[in-house]
PDB file of C-alpha atoms and ligand atoms in Angstrom:
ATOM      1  CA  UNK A   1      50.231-200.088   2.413  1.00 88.00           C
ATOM      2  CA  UNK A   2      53.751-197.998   2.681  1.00 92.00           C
ATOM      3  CA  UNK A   3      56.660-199.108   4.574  1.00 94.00           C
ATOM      4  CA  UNK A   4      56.549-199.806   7.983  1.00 92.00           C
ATOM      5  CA  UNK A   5      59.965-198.619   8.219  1.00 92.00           C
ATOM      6  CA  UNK A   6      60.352-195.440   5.754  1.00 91.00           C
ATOM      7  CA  UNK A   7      57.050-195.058   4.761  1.00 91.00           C
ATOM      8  CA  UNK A   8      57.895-195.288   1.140  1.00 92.00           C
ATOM      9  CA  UNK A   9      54.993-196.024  -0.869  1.00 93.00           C
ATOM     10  CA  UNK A  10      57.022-198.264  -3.349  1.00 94.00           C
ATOM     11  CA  UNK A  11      56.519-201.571  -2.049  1.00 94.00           C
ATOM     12  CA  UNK A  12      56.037-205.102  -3.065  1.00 95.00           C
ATOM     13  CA  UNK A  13      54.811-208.523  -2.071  1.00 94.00           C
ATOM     14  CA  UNK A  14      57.656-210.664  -1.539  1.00 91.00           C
ATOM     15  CA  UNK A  15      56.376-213.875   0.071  1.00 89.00           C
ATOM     16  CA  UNK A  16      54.889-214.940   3.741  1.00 88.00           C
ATOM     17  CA  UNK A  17      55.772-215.281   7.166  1.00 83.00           C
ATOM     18  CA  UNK A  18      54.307-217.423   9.684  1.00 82.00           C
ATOM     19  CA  UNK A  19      51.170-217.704   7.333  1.00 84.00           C
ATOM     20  CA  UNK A  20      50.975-214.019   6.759  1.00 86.00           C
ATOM     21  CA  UNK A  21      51.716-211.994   3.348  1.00 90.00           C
ATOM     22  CA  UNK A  22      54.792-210.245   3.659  1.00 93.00           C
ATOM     23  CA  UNK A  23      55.894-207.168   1.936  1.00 94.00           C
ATOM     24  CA  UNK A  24      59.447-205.808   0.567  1.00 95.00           C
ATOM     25  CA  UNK A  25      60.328-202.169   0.296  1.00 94.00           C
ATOM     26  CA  UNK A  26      61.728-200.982  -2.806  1.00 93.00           C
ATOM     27  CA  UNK A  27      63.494-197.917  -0.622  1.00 91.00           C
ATOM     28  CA  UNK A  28      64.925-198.806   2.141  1.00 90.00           C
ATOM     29  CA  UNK A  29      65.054-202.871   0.991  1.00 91.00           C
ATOM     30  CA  UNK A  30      63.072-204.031   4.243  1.00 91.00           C
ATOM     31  CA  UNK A  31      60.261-207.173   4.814  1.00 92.00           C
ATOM     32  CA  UNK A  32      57.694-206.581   6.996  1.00 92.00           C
ATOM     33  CA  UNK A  33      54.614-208.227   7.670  1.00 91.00           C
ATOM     34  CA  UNK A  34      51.119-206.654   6.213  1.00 89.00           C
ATOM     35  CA  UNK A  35      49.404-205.855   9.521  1.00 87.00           C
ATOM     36  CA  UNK A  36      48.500-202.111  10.986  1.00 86.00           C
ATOM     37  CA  UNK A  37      51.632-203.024  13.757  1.00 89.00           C
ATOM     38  CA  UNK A  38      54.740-201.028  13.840  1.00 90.00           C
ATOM     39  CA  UNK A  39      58.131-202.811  12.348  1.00 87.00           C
ATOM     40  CA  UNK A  40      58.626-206.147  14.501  1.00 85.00           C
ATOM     41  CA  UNK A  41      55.701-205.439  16.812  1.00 86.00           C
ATOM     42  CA  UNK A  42      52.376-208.130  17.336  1.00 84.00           C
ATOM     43  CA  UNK A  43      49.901-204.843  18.486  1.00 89.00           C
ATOM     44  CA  UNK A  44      48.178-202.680  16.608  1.00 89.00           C
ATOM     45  CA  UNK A  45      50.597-199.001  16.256  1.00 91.00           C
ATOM     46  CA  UNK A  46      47.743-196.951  17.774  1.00 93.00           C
ATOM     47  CA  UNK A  47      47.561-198.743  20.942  1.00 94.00           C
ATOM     48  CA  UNK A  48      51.178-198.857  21.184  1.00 95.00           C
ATOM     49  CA  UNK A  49      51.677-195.087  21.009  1.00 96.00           C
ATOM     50  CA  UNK A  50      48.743-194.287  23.529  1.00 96.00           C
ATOM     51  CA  UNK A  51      50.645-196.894  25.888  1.00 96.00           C
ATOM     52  CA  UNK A  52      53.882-194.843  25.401  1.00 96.00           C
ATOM     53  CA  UNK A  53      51.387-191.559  26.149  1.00 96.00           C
ATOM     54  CA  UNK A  54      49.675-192.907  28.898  1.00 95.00           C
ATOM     55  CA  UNK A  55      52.975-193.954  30.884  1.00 95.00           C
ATOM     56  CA  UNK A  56      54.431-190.891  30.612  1.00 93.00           C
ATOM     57  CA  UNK A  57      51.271-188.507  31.463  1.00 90.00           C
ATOM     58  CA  UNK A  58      51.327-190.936  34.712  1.00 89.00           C
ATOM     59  CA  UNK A  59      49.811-193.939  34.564  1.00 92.00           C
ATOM     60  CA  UNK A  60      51.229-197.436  36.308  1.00 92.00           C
ATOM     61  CA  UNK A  61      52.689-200.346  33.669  1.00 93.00           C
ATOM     62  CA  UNK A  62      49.606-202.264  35.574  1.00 95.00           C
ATOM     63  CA  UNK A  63      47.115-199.302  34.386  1.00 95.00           C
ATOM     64  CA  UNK A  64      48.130-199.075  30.949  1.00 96.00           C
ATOM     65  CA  UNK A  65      47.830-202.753  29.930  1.00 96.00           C
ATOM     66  CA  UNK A  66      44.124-202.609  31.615  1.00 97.00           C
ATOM     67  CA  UNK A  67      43.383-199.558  29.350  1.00 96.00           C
ATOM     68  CA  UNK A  68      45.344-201.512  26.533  1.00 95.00           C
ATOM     69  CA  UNK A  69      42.718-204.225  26.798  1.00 96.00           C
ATOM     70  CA  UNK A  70      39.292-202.003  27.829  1.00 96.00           C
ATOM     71  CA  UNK A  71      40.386-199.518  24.885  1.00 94.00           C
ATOM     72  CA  UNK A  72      41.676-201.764  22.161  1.00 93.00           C
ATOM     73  CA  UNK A  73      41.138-205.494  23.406  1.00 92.00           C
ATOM     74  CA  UNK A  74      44.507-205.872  23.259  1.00 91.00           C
ATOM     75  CA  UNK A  75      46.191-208.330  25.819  1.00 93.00           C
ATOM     76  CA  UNK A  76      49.628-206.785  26.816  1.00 94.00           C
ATOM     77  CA  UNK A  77      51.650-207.667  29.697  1.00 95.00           C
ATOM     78  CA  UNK A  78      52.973-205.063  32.529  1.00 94.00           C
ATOM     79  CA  UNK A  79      56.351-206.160  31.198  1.00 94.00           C
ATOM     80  CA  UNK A  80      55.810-205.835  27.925  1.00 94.00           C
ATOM     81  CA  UNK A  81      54.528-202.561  28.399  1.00 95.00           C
ATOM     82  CA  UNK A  82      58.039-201.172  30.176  1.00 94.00           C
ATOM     83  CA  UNK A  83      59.767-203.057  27.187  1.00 93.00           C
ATOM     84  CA  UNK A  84      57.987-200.235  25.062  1.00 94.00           C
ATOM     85  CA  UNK A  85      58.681-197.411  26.816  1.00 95.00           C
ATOM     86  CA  UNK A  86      62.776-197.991  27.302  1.00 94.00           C
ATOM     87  CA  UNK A  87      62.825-199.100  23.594  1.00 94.00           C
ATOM     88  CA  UNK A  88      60.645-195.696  22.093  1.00 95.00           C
ATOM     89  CA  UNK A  89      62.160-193.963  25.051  1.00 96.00           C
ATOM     90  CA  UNK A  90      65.905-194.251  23.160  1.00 95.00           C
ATOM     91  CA  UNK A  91      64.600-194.628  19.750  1.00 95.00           C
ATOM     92  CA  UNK A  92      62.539-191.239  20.111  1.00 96.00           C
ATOM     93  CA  UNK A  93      65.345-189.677  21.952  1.00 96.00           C
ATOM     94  CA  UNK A  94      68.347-190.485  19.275  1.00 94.00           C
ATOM     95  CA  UNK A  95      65.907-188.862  16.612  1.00 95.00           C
ATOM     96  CA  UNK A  96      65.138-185.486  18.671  1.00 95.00           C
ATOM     97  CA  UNK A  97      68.826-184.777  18.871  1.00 93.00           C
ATOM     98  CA  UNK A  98      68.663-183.884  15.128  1.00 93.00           C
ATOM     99  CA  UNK A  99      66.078-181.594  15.554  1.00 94.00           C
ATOM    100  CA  UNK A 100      66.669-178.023  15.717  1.00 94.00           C
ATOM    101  CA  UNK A 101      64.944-176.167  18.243  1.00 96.00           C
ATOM    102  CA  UNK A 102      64.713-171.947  17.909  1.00 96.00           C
ATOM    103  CA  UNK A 103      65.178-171.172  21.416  1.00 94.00           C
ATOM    104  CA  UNK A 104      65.176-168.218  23.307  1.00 89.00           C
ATOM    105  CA  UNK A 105      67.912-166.799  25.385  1.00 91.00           C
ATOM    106  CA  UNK A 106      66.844-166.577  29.000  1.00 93.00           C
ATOM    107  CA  UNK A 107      67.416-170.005  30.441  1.00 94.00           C
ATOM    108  CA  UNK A 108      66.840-170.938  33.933  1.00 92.00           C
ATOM    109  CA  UNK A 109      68.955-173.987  35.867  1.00 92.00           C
ATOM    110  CA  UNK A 110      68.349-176.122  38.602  1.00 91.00           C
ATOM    111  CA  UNK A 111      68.800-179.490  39.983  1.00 90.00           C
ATOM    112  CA  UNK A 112      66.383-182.211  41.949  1.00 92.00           C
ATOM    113  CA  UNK A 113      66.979-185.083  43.335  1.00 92.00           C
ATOM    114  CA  UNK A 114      65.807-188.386  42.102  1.00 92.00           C
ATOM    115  CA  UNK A 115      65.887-192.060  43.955  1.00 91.00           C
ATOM    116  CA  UNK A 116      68.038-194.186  41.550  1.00 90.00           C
ATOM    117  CA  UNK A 117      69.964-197.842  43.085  1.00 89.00           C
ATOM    118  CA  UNK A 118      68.248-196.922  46.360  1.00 89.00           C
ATOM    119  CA  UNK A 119      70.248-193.685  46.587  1.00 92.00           C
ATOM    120  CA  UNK A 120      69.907-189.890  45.715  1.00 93.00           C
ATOM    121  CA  UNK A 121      71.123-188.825  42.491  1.00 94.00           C
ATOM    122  CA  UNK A 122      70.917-185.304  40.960  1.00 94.00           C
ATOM    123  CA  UNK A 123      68.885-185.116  38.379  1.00 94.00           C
ATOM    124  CA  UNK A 124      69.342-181.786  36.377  1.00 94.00           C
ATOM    125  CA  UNK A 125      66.851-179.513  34.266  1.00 94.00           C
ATOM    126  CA  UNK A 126      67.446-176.326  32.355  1.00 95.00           C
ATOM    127  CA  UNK A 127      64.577-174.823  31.100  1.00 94.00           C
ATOM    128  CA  UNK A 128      64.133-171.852  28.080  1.00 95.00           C
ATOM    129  CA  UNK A 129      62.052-169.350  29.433  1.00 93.00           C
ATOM    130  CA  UNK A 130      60.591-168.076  25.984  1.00 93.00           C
ATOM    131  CA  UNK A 131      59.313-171.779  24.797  1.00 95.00           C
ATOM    132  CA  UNK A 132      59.563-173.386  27.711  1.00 95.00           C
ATOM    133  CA  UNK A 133      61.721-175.990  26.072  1.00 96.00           C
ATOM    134  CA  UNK A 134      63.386-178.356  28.163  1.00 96.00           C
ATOM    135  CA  UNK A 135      66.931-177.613  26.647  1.00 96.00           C
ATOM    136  CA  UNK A 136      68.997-180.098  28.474  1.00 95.00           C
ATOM    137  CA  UNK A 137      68.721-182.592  30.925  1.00 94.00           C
ATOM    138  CA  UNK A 138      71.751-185.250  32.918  1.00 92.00           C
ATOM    139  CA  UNK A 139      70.911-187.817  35.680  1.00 94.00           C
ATOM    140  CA  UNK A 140      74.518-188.063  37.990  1.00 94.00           C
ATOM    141  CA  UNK A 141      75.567-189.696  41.696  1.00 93.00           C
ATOM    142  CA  UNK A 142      77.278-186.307  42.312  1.00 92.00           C
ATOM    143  CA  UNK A 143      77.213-182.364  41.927  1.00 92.00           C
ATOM    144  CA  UNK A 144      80.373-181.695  40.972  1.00 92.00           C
ATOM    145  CA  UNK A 145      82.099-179.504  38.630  1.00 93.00           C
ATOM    146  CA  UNK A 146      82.247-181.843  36.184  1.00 94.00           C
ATOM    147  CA  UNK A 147      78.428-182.778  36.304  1.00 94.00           C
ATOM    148  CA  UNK A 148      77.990-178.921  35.814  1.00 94.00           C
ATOM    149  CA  UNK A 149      80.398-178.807  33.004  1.00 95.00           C
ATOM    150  CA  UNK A 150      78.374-181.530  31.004  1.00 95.00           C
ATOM    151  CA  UNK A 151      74.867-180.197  31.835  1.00 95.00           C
ATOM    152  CA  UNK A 152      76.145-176.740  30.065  1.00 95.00           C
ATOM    153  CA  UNK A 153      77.627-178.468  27.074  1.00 95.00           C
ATOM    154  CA  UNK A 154      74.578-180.694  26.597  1.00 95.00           C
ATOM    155  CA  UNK A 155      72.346-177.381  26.814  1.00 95.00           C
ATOM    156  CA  UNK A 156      74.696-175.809  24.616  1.00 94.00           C
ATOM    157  CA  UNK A 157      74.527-179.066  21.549  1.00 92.00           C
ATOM    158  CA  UNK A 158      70.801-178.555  21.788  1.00 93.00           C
ATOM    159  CA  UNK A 159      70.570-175.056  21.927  1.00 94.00           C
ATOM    160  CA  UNK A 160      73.338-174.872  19.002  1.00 92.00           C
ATOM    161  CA  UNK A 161      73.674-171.257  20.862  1.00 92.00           C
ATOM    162  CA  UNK A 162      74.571-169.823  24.074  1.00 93.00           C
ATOM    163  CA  UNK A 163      72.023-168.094  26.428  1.00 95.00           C
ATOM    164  CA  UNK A 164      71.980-164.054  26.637  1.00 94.00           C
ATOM    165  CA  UNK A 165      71.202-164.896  30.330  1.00 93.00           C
ATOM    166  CA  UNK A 166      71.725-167.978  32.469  1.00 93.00           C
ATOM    167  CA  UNK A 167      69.807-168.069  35.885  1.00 91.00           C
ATOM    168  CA  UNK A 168      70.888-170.217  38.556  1.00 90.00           C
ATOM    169  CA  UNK A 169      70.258-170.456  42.577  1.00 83.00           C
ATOM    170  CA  UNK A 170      72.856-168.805  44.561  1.00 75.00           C
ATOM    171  CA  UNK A 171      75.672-171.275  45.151  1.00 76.00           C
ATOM    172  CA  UNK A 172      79.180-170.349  44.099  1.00 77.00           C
ATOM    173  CA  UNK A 173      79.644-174.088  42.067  1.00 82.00           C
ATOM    174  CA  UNK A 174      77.969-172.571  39.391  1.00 91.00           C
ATOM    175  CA  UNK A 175      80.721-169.490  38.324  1.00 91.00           C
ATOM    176  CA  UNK A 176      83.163-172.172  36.840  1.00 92.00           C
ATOM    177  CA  UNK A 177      81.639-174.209  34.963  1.00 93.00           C
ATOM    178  CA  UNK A 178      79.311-171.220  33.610  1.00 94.00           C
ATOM    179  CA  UNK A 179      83.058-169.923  32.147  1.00 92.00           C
ATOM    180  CA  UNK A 180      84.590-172.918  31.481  1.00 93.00           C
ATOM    181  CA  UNK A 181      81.145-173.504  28.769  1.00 94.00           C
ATOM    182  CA  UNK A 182      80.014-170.046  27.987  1.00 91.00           C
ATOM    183  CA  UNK A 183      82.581-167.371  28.620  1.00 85.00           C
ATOM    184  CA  UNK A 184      83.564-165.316  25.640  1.00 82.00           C
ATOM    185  CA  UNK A 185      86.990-163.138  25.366  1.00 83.00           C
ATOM    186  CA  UNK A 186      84.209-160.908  23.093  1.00 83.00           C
ATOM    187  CA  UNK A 187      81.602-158.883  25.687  1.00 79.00           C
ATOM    188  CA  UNK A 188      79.059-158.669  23.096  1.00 78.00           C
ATOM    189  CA  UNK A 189      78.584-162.504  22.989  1.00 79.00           C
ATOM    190  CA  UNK A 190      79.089-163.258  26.193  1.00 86.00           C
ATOM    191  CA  UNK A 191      75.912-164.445  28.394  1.00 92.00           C
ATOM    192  CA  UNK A 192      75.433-163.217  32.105  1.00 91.00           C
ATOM    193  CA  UNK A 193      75.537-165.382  34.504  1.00 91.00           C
ATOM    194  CA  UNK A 194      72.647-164.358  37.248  1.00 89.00           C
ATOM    195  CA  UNK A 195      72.671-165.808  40.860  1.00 86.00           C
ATOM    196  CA  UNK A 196      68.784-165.715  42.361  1.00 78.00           C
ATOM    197  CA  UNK A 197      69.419-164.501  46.119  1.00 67.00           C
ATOM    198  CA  UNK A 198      67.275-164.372  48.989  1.00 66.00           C
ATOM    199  CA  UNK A 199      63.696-164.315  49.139  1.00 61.00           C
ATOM    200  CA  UNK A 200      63.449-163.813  45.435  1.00 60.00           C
ATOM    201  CA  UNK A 201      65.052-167.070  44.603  1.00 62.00           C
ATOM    202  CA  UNK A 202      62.499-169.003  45.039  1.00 59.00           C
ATOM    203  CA  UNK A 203      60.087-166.845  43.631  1.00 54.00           C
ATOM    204  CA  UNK A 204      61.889-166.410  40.360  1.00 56.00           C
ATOM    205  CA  UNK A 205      62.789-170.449  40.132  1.00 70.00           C
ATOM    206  CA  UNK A 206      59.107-171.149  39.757  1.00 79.00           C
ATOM    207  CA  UNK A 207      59.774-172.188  36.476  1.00 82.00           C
ATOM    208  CA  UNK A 208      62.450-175.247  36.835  1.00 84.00           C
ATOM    209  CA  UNK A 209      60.260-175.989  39.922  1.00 85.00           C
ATOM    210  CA  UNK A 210      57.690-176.445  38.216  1.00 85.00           C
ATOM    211  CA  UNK A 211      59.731-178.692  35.795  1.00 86.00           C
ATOM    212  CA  UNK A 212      60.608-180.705  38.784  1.00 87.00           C
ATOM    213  CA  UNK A 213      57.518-181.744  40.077  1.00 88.00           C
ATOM    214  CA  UNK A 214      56.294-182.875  36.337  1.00 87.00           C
ATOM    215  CA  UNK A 215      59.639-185.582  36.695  1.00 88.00           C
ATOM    216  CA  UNK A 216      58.622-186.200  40.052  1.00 87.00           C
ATOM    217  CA  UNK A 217      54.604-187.061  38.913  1.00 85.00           C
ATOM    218  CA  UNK A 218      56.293-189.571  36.911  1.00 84.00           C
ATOM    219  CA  UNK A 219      59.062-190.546  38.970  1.00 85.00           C
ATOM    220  CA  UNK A 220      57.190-190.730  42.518  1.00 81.00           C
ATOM    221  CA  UNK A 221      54.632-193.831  41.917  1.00 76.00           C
ATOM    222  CA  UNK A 222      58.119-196.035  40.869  1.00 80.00           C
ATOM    223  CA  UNK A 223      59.628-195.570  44.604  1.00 80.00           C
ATOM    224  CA  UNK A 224      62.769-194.797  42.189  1.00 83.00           C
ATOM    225  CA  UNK A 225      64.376-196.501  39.716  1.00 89.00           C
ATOM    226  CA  UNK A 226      65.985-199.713  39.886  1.00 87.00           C
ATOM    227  CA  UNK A 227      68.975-199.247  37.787  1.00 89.00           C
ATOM    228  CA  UNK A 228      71.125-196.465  35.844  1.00 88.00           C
ATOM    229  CA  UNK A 229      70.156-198.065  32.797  1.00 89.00           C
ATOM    230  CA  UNK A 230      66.114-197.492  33.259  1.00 89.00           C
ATOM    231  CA  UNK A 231      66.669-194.329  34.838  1.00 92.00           C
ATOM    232  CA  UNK A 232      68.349-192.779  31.441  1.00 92.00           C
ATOM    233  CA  UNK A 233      65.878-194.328  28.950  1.00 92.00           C
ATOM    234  CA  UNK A 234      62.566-193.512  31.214  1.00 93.00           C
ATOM    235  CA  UNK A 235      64.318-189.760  32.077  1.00 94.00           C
ATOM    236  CA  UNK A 236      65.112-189.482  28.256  1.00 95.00           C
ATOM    237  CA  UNK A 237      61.134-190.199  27.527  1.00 95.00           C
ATOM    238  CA  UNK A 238      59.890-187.835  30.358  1.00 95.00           C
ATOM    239  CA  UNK A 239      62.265-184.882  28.392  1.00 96.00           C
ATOM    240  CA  UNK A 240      60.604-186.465  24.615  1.00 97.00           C
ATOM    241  CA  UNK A 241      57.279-186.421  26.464  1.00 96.00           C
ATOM    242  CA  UNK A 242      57.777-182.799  28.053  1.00 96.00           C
ATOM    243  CA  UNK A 243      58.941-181.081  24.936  1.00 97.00           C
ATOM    244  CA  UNK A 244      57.515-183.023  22.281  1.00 98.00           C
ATOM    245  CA  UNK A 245      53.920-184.073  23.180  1.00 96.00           C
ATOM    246  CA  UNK A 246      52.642-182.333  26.276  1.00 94.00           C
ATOM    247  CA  UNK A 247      50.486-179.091  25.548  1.00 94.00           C
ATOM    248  CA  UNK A 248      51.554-176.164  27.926  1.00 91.00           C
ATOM    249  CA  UNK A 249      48.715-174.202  28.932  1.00 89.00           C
ATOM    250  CA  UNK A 250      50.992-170.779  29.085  1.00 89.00           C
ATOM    251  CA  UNK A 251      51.479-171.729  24.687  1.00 93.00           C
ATOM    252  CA  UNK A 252      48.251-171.456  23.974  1.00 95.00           C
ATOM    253  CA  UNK A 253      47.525-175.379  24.357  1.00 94.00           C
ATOM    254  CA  UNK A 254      51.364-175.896  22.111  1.00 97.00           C
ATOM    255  CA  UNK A 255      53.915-177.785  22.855  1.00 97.00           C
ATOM    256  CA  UNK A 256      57.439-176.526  23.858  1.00 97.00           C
ATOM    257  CA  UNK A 257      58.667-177.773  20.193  1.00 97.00           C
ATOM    258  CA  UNK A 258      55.955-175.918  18.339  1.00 97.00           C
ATOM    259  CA  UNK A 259      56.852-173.144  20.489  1.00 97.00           C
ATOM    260  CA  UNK A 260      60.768-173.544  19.056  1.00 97.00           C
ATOM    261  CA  UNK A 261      59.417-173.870  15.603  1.00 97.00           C
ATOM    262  CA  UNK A 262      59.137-178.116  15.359  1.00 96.00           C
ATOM    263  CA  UNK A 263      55.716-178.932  14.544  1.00 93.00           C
ATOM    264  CA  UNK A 264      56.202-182.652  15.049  1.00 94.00           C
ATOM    265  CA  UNK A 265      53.700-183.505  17.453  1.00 94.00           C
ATOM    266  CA  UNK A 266      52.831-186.636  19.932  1.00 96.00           C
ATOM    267  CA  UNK A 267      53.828-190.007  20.298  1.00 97.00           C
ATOM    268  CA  UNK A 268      52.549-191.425  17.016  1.00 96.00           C
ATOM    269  CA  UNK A 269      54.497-188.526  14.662  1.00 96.00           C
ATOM    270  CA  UNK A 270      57.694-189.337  17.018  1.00 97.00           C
ATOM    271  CA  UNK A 271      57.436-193.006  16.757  1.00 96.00           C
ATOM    272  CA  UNK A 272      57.491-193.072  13.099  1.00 94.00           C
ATOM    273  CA  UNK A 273      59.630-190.304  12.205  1.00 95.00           C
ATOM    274  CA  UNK A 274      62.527-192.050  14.684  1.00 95.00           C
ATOM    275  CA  UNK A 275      61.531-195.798  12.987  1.00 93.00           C
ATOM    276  CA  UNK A 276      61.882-194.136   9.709  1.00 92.00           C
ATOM    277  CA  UNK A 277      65.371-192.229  10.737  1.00 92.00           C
ATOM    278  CA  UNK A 278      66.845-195.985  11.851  1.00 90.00           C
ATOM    279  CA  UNK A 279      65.759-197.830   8.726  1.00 89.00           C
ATOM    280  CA  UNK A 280      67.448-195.384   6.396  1.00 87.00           C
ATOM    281  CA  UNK A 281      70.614-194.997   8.605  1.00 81.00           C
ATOM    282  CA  UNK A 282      72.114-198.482   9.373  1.00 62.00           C
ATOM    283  CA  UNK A 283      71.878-198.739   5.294  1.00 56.00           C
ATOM    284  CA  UNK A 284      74.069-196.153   4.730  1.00 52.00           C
ATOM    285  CA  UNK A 285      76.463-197.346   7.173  1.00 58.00           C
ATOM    286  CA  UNK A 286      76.245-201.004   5.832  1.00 49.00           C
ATOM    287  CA  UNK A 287      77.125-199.385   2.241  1.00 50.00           C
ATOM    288  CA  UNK A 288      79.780-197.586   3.659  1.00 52.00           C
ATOM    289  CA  UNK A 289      81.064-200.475   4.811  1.00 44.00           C
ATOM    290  CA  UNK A 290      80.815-202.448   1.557  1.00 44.00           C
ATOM    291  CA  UNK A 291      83.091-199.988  -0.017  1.00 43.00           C
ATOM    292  CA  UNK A 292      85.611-199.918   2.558  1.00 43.00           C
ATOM    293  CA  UNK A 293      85.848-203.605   2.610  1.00 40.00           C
ATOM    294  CA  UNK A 294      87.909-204.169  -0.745  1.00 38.00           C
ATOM    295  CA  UNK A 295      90.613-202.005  -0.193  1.00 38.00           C
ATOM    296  CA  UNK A 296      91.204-204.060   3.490  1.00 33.00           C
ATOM    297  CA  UNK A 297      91.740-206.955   0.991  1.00 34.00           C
ATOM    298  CA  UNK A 298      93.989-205.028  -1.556  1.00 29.00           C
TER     299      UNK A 298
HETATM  300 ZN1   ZN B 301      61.109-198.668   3.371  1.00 71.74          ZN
END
């Protein structure tokens, strides 16, 4: 079997564990177990992923250890199942951010509010209008400048571009920010900034409303979230789940990824690509390290 961790396919035995044969990888020099599990995991990787999938097209923690066990006869615990989904949730989400996305230039802004520490909190969505990509996401207690500031930059790091037009609703906090991020001394490269007004607003935000009430399908049955902490790692799923593994009717049955040229698709594909991105990084870090550490002694 390859690695659990890299996938390499130049592996060999290299003793037991807990009376099962263990393997060593050749690659990225990791044991693992021989068992169809994922790195440091007891269930099977297939029912794993569809738990990560189920949570985050809806279901409960309580529904998706039923299906866990009707599905795969696997016994898994409410608990363990949220363990899972904050642990893929950053895992996955560290990997995405080296993805490059081709997106579009008409991007469309908007904030909700979410129930996080029994309070409201902003939660804020930009959306690419072409692909439908979810370009940047930020969960804050406040809606200031600041907040607005960071939710342009992120969009900006994931876009690796500015917009041609940015579309917001009509407040003024917007104007800023929008320069302070985007503005150009050049005209050419500079986006617009458009303010929906009126009666039109609403009609023309359909899109990032939309978005909203996707968070809010996962977000609602929770009565909120408990802590920052959980808030970030579920929010940073919904975004993997949103862009990455949900099939948008107005694609053609694609996701917003394939639409911005990544083809890596689903849970399982996201899982293993992200394990495989961690095994082969902490390495080169460790043998950075190694070769730092005599010249400390000299
Ligand atoms: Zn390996």
């Amino acid at each position: 079997m390859p690695c659990k961790y890299c996938l390499s396919e130049c592996v060999r035995p290299s003793g037991s564990m807990k009376g099962k044969k263990t393997l060593k990888c050749n690659d990225c020099g990791k044991r693992f177990t021989e068992s169809d599990s994922l790195p440091k995991m007891r269930v099977n990787k297939h029912a794993m992923v569809t738990a990560l999938s189920m949570y985050f097209e809806g279901l409960s923690t309580r529904k998706v250890s039923r299906q866990l066990e009707s599905i795969y006869g696997e016994k898994v615990s409410q608990v363990t199942v949220w363990k899972w989904v904050r642990k893929y949730s950053i895992l996955v989400g560290e990997y995405v951010k080296t993805l490059s996305p081709q997106i579009g230039g008409r991007w469309h802004h908007d904030e909700t509010v979410i129930r996080c520490e029994g309070q409201n909190q902003w939660f804020w969505e930009c959306i690419d209008e072409d692909t439908r990509f979810l370009v940047a996401s930020h969960l804050s207690e406040t809606r200031s400048l600041k907040d607005t500031v960071t939710q342009f930059r992120n969009a900006l790091e994931t876009a690796k571009r500015k917009p041609t037009v940015l579309y917001v609703d009509g407040s003024n906090q917007y104007d800023q920010a929008f320069n302070t991020v985007f503005w150009s001394r050049y005209k050419v490269s500079r986006p617009e900034l458009v303010k929906r007004i009126g009666i039109r607003s609403r009609e023309t935000n359909n899109m990032v409303e939309r978005l909203h009430e996707t968070v809010k399908e996962r977000t609602r049955p929770m009565r909120g979230f408990k802590n920052q902490d959980s808030a970030k790692s579920i929010l940073t799923g919904y975004v993997v789940n949103y862009n990455f593994a949900r099939p948008h009717l107005s694609l053609n049955g694609k996701t917003p990824a394939q639409q911005a040229g990544i083809e890596v698709k689903g849970w399982k594909a996201l899982v293993e690509n992200a394990t495989r991105k961690e095994a082969l990084e902490p390495q080169s870090q460790a043998q950075e390290r190694i070769s730092i550490a005599p010249l400390q002694v000299v």
